[in-house]
Tab-separated table of C-alpha atoms in Angstrom:
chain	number	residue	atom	x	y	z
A	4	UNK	CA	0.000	0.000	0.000
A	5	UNK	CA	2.650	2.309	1.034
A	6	UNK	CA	4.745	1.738	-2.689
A	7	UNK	CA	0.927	2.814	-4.311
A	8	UNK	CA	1.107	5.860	-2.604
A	9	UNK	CA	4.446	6.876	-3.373
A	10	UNK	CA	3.659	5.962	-7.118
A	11	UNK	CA	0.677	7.873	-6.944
A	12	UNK	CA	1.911	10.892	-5.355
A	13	UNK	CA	4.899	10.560	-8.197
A	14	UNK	CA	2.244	10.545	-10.614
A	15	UNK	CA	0.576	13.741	-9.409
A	16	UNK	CA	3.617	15.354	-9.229
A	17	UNK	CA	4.770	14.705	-12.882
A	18	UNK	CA	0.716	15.908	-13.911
A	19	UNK	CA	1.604	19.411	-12.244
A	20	UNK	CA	4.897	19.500	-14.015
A	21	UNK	CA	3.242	19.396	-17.299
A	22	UNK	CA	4.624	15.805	-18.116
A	23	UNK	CA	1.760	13.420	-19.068
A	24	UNK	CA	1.270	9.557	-18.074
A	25	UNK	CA	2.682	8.554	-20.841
A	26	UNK	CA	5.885	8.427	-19.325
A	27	UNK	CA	4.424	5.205	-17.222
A	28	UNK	CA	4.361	3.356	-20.519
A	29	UNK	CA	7.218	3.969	-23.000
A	30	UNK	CA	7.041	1.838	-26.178
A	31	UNK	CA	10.431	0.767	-26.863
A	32	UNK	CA	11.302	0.267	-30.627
A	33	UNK	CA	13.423	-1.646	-32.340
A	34	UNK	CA	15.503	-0.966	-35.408
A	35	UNK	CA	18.782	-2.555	-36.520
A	36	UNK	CA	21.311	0.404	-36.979
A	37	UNK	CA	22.136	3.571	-35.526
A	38	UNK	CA	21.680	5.987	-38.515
A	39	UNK	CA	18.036	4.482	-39.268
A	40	UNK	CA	17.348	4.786	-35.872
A	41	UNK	CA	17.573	8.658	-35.979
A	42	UNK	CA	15.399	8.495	-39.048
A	43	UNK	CA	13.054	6.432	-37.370
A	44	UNK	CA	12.989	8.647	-34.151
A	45	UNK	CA	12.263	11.752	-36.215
A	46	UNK	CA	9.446	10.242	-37.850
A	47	UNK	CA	7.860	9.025	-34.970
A	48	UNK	CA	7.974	12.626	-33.249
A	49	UNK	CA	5.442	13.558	-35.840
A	50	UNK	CA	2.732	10.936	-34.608
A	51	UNK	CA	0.016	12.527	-33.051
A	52	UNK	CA	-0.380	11.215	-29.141
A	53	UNK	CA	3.689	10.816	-29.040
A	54	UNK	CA	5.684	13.053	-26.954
A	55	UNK	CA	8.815	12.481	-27.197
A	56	UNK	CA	11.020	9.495	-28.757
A	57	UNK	CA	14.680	9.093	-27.842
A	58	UNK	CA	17.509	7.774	-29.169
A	59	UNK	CA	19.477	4.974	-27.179
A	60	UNK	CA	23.082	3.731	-27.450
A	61	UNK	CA	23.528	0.928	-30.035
A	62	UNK	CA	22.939	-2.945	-28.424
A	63	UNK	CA	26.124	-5.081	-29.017
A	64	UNK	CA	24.510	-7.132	-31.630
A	65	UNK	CA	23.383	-4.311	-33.835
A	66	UNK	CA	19.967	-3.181	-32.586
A	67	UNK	CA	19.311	0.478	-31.768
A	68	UNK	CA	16.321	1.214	-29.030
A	69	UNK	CA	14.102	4.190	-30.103
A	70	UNK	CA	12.316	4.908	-26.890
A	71	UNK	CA	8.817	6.521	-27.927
A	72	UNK	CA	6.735	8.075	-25.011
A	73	UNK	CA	3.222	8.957	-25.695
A	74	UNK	CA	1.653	11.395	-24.000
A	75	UNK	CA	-1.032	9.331	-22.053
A	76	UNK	CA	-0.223	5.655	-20.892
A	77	UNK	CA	-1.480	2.765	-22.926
A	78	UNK	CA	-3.010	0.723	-20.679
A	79	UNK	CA	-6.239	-0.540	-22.603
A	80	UNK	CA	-8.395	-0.802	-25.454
A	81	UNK	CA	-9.280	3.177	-25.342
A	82	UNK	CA	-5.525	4.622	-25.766
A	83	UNK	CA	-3.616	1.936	-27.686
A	84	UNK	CA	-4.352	3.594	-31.000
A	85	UNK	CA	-1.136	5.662	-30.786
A	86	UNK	CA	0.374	1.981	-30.616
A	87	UNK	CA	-1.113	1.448	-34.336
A	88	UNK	CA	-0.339	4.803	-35.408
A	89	UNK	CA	3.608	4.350	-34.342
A	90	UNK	CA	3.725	0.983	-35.834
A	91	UNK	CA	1.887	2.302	-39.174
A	92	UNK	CA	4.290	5.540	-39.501
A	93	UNK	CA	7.513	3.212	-38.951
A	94	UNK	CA	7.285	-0.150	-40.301
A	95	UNK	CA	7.850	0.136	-43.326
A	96	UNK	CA	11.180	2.320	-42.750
A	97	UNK	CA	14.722	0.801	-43.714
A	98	UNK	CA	15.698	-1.327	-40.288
A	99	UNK	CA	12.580	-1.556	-38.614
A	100	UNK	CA	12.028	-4.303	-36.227
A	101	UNK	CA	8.859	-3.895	-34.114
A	102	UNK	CA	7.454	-2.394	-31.354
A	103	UNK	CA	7.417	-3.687	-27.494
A	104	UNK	CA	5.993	-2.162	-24.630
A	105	UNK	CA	2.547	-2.489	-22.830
A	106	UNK	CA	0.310	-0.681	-25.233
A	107	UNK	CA	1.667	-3.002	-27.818
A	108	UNK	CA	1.395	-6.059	-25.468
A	109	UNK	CA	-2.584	-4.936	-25.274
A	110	UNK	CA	-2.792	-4.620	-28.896
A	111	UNK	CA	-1.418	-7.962	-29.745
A	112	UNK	CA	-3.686	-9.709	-27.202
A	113	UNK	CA	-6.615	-8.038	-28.763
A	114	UNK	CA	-6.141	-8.895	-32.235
A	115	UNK	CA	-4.840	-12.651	-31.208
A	116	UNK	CA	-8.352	-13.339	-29.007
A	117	UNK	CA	-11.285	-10.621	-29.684
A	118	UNK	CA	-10.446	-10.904	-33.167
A	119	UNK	CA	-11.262	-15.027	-33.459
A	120	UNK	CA	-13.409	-14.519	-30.229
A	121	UNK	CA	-17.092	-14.831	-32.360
A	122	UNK	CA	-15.438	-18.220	-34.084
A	123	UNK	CA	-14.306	-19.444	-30.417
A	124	UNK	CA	-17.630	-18.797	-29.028
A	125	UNK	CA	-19.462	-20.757	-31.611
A	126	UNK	CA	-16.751	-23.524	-31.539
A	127	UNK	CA	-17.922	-23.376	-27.792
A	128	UNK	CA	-21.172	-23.015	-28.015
A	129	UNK	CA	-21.208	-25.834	-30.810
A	130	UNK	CA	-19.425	-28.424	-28.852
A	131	UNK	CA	-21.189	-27.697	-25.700
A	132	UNK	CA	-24.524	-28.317	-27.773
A	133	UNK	CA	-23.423	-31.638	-29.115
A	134	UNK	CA	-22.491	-32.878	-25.357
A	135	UNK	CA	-25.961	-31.925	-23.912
A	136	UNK	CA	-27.759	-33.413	-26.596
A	137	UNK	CA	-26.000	-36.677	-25.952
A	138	UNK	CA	-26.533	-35.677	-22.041
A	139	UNK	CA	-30.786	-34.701	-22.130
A	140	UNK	CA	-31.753	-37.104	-25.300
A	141	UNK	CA	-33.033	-33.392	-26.502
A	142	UNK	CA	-32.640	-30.833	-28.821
A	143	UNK	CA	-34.352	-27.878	-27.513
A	144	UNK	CA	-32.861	-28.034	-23.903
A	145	UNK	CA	-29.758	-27.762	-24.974
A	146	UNK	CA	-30.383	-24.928	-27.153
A	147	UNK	CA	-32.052	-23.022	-24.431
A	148	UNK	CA	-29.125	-24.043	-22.009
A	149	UNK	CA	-26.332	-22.553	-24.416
A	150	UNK	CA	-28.544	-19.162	-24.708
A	151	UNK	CA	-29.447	-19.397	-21.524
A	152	UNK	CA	-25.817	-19.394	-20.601
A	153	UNK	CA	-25.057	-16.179	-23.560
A	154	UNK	CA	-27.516	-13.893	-21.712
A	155	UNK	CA	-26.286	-14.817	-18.280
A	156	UNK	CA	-22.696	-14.158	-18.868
A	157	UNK	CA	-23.728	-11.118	-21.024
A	158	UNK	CA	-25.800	-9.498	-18.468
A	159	UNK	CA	-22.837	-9.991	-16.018
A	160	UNK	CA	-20.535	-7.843	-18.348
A	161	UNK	CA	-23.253	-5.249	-18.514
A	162	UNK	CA	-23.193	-4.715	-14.712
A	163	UNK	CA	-19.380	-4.714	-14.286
A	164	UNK	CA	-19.137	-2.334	-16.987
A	165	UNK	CA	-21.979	0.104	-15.458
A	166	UNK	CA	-20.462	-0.929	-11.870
A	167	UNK	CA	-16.659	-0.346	-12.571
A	168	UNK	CA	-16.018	1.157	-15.993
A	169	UNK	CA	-18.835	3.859	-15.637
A	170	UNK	CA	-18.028	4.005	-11.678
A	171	UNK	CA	-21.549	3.566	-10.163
A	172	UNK	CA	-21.212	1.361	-7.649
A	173	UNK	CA	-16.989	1.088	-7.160
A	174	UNK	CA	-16.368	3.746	-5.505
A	175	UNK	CA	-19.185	3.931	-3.131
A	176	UNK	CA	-17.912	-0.036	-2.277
A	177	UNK	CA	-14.744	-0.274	-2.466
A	178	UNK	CA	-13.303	3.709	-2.704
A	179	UNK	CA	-12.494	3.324	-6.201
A	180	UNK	CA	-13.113	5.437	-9.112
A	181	UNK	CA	-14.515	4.551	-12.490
A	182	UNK	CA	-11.907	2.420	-14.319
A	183	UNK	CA	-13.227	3.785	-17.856
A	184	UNK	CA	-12.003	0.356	-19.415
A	185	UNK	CA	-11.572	-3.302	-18.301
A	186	UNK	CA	-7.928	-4.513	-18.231
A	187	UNK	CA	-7.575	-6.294	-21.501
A	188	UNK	CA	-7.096	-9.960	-20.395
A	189	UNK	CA	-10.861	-9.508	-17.702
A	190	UNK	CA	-13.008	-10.378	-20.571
A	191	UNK	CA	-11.743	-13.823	-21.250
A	192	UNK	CA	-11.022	-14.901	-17.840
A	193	UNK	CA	-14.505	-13.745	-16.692
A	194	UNK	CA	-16.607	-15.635	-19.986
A	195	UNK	CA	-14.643	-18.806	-19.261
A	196	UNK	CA	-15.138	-19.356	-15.382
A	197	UNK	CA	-18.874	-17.736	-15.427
A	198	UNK	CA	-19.485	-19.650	-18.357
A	199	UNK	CA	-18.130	-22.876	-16.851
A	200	UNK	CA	-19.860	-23.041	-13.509
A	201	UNK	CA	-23.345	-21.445	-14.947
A	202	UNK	CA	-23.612	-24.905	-17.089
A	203	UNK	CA	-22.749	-27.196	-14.104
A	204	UNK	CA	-26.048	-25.602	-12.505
A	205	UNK	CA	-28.099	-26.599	-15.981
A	206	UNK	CA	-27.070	-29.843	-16.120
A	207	UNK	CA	-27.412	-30.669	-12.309
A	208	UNK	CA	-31.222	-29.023	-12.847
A	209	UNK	CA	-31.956	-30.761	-16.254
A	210	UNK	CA	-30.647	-34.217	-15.699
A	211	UNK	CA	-32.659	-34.630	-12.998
A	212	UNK	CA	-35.490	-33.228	-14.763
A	213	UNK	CA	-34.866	-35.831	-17.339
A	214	UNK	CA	-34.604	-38.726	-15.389
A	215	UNK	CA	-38.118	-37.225	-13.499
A	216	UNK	CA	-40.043	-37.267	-17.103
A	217	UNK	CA	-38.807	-40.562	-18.277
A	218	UNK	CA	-40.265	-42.160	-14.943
A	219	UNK	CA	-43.355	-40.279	-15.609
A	220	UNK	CA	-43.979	-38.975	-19.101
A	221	UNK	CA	-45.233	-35.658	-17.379
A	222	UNK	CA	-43.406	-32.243	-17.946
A	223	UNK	CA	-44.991	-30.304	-15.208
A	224	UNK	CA	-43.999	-33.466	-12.760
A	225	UNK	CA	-40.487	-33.056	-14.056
A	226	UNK	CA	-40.056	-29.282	-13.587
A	227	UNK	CA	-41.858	-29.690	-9.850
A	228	UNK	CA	-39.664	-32.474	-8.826
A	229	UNK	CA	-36.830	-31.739	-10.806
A	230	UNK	CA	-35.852	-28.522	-9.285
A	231	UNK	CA	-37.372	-29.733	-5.826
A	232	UNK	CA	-34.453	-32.539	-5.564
A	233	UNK	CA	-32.039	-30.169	-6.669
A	234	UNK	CA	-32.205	-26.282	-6.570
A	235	UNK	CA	-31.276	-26.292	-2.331
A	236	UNK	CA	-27.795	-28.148	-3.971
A	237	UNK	CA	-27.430	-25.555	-6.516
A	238	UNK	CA	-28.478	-22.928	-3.878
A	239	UNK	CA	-26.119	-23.934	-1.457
A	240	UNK	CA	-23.091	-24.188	-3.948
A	241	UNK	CA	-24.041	-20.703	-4.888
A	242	UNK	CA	-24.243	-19.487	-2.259
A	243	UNK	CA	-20.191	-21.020	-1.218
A	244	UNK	CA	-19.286	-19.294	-4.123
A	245	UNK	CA	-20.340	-16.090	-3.943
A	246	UNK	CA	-19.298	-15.841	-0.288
A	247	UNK	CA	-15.662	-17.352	-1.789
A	248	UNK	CA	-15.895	-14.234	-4.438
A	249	UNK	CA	-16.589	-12.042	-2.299
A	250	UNK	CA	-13.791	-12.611	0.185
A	251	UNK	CA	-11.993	-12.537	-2.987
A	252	UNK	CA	-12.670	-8.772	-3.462
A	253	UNK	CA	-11.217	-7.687	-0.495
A	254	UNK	CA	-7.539	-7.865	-1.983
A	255	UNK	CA	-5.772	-5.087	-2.965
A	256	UNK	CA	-5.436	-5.483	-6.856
A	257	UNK	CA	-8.328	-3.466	-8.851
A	258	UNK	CA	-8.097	-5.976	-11.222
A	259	UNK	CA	-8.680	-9.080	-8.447
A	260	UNK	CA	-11.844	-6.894	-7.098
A	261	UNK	CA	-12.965	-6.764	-10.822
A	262	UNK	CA	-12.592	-10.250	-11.552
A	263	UNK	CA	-14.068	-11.185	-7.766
A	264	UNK	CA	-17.421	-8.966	-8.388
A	265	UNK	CA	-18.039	-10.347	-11.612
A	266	UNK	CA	-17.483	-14.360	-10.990
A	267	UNK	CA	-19.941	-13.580	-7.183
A	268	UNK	CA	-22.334	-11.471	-8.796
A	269	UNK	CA	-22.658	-13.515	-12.001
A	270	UNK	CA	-22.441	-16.815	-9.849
A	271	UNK	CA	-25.452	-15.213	-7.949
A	272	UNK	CA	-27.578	-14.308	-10.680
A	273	UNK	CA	-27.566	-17.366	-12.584
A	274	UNK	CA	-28.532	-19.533	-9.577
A	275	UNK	CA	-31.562	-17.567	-8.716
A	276	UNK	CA	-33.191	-15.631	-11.521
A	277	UNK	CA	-31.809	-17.708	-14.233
A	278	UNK	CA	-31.556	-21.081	-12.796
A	279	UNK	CA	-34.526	-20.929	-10.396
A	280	UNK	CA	-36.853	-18.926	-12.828
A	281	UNK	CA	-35.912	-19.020	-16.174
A	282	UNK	CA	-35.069	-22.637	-16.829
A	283	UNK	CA	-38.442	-24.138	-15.217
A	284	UNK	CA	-40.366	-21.714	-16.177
A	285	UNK	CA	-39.413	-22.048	-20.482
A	286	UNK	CA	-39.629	-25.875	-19.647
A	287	UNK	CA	-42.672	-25.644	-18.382
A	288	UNK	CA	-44.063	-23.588	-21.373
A	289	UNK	CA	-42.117	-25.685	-24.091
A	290	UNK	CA	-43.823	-28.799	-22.726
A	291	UNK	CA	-43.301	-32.040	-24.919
A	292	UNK	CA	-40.728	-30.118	-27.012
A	293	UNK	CA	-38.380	-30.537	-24.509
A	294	UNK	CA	-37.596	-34.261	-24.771
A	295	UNK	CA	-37.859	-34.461	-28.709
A	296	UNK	CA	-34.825	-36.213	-30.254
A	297	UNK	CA	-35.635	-37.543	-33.521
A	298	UNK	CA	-33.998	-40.817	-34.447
A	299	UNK	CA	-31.599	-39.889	-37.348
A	300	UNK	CA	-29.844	-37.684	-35.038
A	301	UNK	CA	-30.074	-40.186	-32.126
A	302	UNK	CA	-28.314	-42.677	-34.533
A	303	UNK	CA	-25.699	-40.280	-35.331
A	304	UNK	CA	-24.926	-39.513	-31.515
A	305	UNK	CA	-25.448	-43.388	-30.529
A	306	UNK	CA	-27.956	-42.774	-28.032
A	307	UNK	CA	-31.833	-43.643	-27.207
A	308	UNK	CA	-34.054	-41.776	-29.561
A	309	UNK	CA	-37.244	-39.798	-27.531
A	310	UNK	CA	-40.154	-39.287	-29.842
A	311	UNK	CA	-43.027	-36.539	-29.647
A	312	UNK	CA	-45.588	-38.069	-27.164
A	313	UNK	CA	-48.324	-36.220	-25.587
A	314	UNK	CA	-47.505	-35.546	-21.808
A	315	UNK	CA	-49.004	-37.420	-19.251
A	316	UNK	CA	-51.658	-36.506	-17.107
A	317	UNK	CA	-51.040	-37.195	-13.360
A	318	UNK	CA	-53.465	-37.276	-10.838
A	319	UNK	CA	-53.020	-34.819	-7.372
A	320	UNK	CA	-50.644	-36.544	-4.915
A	321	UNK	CA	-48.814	-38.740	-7.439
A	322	UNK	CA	-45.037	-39.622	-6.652
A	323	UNK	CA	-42.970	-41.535	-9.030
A	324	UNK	CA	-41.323	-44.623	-8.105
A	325	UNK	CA	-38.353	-43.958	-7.005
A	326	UNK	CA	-36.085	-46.358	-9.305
A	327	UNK	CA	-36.828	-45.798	-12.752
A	328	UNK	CA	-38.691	-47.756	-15.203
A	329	UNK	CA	-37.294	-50.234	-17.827
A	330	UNK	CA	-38.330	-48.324	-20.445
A	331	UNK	CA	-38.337	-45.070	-21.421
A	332	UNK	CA	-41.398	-42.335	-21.559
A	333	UNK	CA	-41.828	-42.688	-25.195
A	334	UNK	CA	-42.431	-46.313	-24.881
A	335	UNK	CA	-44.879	-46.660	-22.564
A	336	UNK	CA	-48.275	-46.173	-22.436
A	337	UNK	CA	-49.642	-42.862	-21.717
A	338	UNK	CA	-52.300	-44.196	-19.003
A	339	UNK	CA	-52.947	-42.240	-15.973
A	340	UNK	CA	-50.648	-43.990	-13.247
A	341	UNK	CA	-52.831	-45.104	-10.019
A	342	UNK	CA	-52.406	-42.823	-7.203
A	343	UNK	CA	-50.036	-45.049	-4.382
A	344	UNK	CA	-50.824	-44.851	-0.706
């Protein structure tokens, strides 16, 4: 805490002075000879954003540093444009080599991940389809799980980005002003773990109410007893979580409390609204729909084929048996069980 302070109070005093926090994030650049280097150093003063850029003694094996400083620090995705403007006015100079530095550390990650990121998430999204299908006998559950899991995960980025980017709730909680950007590497780690645990919950929810409608052919049975055997487990792990998370936030790092409020807030929204609303209520309106795998597909995945059948009608009081039947729902006949004692 103390070394913060000092490089805050640095900070402020290099503001008064005139000298801009650019200085925090030089961009060191590379060129192979001395004489190219002065060339390359004299075009780069002409950049817009760039302060100064500095010529340093030749390396031993040849290479010349040009240090460029912008004039604000290049931290994230809002200022790392003068990164592309340096490396556009320079690169195609006589004995350029590239450009280093944190802005251009930012940039690379960027175009490496967000770039591919919509072909990742459908590679994801694709493969985590597949799997359920295989998993529920079903085509529209998984569908709705996968989406299910988009919004979830893209409602969480909405409220760190109006709690910490936009400042609304960080710095009445934690003392911290608005961020105005998420540190570049947030976004993945945040999709991945959220993204993760949030489909744990659907399949603990969903298997069960699988196994509940092949005992009994009856959707509304299903969602009732479904989410009755499970949601206090999925509550309860929640719940762990979240508490986890949020003793998580208390460290220092910005970028820990970032990461900590997303996974316990996201963690806590999917298990209730999203988990404990959403999901029975859409199976509960889908109805039949829900455990419709026709049997081409079934072939192709090597698993049980589950027909369109009209849903059972149980009578008030009814309670499955608790070990399930030979056959599946689709096979049996759809005769109102007899009520047990």
């Amino acid at each position: 805490m103390a070394r913060s302070g000092v490089a805050h109070d640095t900070l402020a005093a290099l503001g008064a002075g005139g000298v801009g926090s650019g200085v925090l994030t030089p961009m060191p650049l590379l060129v192979r000879s001395g004489a190219e280097a002065d060339i390359v150093a004299a075009t780069e003063r002409r950049v817009p954003g760039i302060r100064m850029a500095v010529v340093a003694p030749s390396g031993r094996d040849g290479v010349t540093e040009v240090v460029v400083v912008p004039t604000q620090e290049t931290v994230d995705n809002t200022s790392v444009a003068v990164v592309s403007s340096v490396r556009d006015a320079t690169k195609d100079l006589p004995g350029y080599v590239g450009v280093t530095g944190r802005g251009a550390i930012v940039l690379d990650y960027q175009r490496a991940v967000f770039d591919d990121f919509l072909h990742v998430l459908g590679l994801i999204a694709l493969v985590t389809f597949v799997l359920l299908v295989r998993t529920f006998r079903s085509l529209l559950l998984p569908l709705k799980a996968v989406l299910l899991n988009l919004v979830s995960v893209a409602a969480v980025f909405g409220m760190i980005t109006w709690f910490w980017q936009d400042g609304h709730g960080s710095n009445a909680v934690f003392g911290i002003a608005a961020t105005g950007a998420l540190t570049f590497w947030l976004p993945v780690l945040i999709f991945a773990f959220l993204f993760g645990l949030s489909m744990d919950y659907e399949v603990f929810i969903l298997a069960r109410m699988r196994e509940e409608y092949d005992r009994t052919g009856s959707t509304a049975y299903a969602v009732e007893h479904g989410l009755g055997r499970t949601g206090r487990l999925v509550t309860s792990a929640a719940l762990f979580l979240f508490f986890a998370f949020a003793a998580l936030a208390s460290a220092p790092g910005t970028d820990i409390k970032v990461l900590a409020t997303a996974l316990g807030a996201g963690i806590l929204l999917d298990a209730t609204v999203v988990r404990a609303l959403l999901v029975p209520a859409m199976v509960s309106l889908f109805g039949k729909y829900n455990w419709w795998l026709p049997a081409g597909i079934a072939r192709l995945l090597r698993v049980e084929p589950s027909p369109l059948i009209p849903d059972a009608v149980l009578p008030a009081g009814y309670t499955a048996d608790p070990h399930p039947p030979t056959q599946p729902a689709a096979d049996r006949e759809p005769l109102l069980p007899e009520v047990r004692p």
